[in-house]
mmCIF file of C-alpha atoms in Angstrom:
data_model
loop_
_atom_site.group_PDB
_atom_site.id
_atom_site.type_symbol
_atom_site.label_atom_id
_atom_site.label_comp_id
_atom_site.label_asym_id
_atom_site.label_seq_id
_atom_site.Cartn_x
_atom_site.Cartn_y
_atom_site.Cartn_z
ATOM 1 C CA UNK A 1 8.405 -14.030 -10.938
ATOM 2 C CA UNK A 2 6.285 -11.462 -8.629
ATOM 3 C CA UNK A 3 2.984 -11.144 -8.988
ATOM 4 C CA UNK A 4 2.113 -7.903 -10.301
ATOM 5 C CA UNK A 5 -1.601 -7.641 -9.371
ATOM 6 C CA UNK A 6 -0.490 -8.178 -5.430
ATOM 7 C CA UNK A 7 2.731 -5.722 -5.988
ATOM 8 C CA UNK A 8 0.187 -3.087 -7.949
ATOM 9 C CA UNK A 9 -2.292 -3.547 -5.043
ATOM 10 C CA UNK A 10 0.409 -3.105 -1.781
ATOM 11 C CA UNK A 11 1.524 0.397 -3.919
ATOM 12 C CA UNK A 12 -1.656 1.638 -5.452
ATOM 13 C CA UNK A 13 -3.827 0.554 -1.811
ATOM 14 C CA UNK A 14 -0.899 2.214 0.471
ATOM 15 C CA UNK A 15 -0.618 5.513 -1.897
ATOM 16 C CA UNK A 16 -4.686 5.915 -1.691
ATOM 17 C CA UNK A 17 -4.923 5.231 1.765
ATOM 18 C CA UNK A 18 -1.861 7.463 2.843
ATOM 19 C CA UNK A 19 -2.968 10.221 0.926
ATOM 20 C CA UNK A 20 -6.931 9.362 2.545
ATOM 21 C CA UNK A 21 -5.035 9.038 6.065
ATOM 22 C CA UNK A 22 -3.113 13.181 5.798
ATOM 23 C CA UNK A 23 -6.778 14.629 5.621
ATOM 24 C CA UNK A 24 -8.526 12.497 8.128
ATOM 25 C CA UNK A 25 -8.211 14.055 11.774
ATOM 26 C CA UNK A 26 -9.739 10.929 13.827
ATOM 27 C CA UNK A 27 -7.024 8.277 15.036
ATOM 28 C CA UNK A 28 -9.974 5.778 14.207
ATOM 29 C CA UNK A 29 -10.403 6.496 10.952
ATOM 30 C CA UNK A 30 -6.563 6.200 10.071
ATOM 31 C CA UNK A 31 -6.645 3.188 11.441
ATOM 32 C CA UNK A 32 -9.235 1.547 9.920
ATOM 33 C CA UNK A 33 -8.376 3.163 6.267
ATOM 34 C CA UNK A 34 -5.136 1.590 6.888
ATOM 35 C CA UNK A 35 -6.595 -1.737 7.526
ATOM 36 C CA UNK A 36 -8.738 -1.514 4.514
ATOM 37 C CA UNK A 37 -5.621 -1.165 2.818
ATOM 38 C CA UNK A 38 -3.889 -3.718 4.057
ATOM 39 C CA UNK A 39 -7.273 -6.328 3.721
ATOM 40 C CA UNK A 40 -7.491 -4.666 -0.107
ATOM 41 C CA UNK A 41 -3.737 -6.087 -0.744
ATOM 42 C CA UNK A 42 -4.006 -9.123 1.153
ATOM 43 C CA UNK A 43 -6.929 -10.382 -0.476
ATOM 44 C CA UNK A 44 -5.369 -9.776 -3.991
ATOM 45 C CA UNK A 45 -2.553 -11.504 -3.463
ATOM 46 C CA UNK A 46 -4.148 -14.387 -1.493
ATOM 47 C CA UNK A 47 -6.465 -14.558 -4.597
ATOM 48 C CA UNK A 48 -3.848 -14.961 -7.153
ATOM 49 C CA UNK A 49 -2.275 -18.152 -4.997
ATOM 50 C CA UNK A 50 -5.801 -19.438 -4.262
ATOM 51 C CA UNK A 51 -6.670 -19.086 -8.476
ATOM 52 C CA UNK A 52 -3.588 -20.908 -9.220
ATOM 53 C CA UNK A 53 -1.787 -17.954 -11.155
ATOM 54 C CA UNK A 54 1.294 -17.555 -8.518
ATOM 55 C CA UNK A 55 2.795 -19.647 -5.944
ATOM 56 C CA UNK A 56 2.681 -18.166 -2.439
ATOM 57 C CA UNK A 57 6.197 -16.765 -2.404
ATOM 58 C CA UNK A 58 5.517 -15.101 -5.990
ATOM 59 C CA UNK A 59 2.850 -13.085 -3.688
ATOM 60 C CA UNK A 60 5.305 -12.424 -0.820
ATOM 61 C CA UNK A 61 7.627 -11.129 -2.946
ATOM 62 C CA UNK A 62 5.291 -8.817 -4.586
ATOM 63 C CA UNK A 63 4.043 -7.773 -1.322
ATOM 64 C CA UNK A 64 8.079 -6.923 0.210
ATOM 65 C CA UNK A 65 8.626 -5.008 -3.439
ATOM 66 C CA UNK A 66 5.365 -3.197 -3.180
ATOM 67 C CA UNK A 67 5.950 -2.515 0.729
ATOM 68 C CA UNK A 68 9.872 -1.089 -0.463
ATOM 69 C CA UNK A 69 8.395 1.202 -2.980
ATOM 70 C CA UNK A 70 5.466 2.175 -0.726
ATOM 71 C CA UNK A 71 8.083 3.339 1.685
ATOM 72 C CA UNK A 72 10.124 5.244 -1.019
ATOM 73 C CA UNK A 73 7.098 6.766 -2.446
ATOM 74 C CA UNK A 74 6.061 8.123 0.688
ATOM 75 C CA UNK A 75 9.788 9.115 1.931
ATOM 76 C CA UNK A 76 10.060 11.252 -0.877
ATOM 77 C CA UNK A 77 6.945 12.856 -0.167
ATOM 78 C CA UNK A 78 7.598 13.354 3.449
ATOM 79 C CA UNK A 79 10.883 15.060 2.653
ATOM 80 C CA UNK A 80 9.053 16.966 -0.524
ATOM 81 C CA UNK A 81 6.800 18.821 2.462
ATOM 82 C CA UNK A 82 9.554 19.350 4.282
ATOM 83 C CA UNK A 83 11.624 21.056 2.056
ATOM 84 C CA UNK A 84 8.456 22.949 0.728
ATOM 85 C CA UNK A 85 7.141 24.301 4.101
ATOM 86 C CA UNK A 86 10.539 24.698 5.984
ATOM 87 C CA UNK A 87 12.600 26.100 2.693
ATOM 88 C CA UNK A 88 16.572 26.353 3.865
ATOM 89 C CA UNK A 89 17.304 29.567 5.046
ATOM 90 C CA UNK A 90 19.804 31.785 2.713
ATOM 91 C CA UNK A 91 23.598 31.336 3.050
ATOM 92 C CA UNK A 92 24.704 34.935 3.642
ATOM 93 C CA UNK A 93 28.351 35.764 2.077
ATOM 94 C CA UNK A 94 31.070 37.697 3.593
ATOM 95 C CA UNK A 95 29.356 41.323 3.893
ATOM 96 C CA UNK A 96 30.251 43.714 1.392
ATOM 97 C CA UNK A 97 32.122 46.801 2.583
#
């Protein structure tokens, strides 16, 4: 069974820190958000193996499902802005005599 602490932490860390990481303007400061992140997750999950609550793979597969939803999550948001700021342009019909 995954562990939901280390799946919650992959998808709450990576929404936080990829919302954090659209205002920041400094490739440093993406970077090391993102690394926060990924320490933030990491040591969750480590620290449910390391407390005896979940065996190592109940962690790694909590971290692939929380990485899989991360990516849908933000996938949908991508394509959200795109749709919102490019809107299709109108299909014209046949023109009216």
């Amino acid at each position: 069974m995954p562990s939901g602490h280390s799946l919650n932490s992959v998808v709450i860390a990576g929404i936080v820190a990829y919302l954090v990481i659209l205002r920041l303007t400094t490739a440093r400061a993406r970077i090391l958000t993102g690394v926060a992140a990924a320490v933030f997750a990491a040591t969750m999950g480590l620290s449910r193996v390391y407390l005896g609550h979940h065996w190592l793979t109940d962690v790694l597969g909590a971290w692939a499902l929380g990485a899989a939803w991360l990516a849908l999550v933000i996938t949908a948001h991508r394509l959200y802005l795109t749709t919102r700021v490019h809107p299709p342009a109108p299909v014209s019909g046949p023109a009216r005599p």
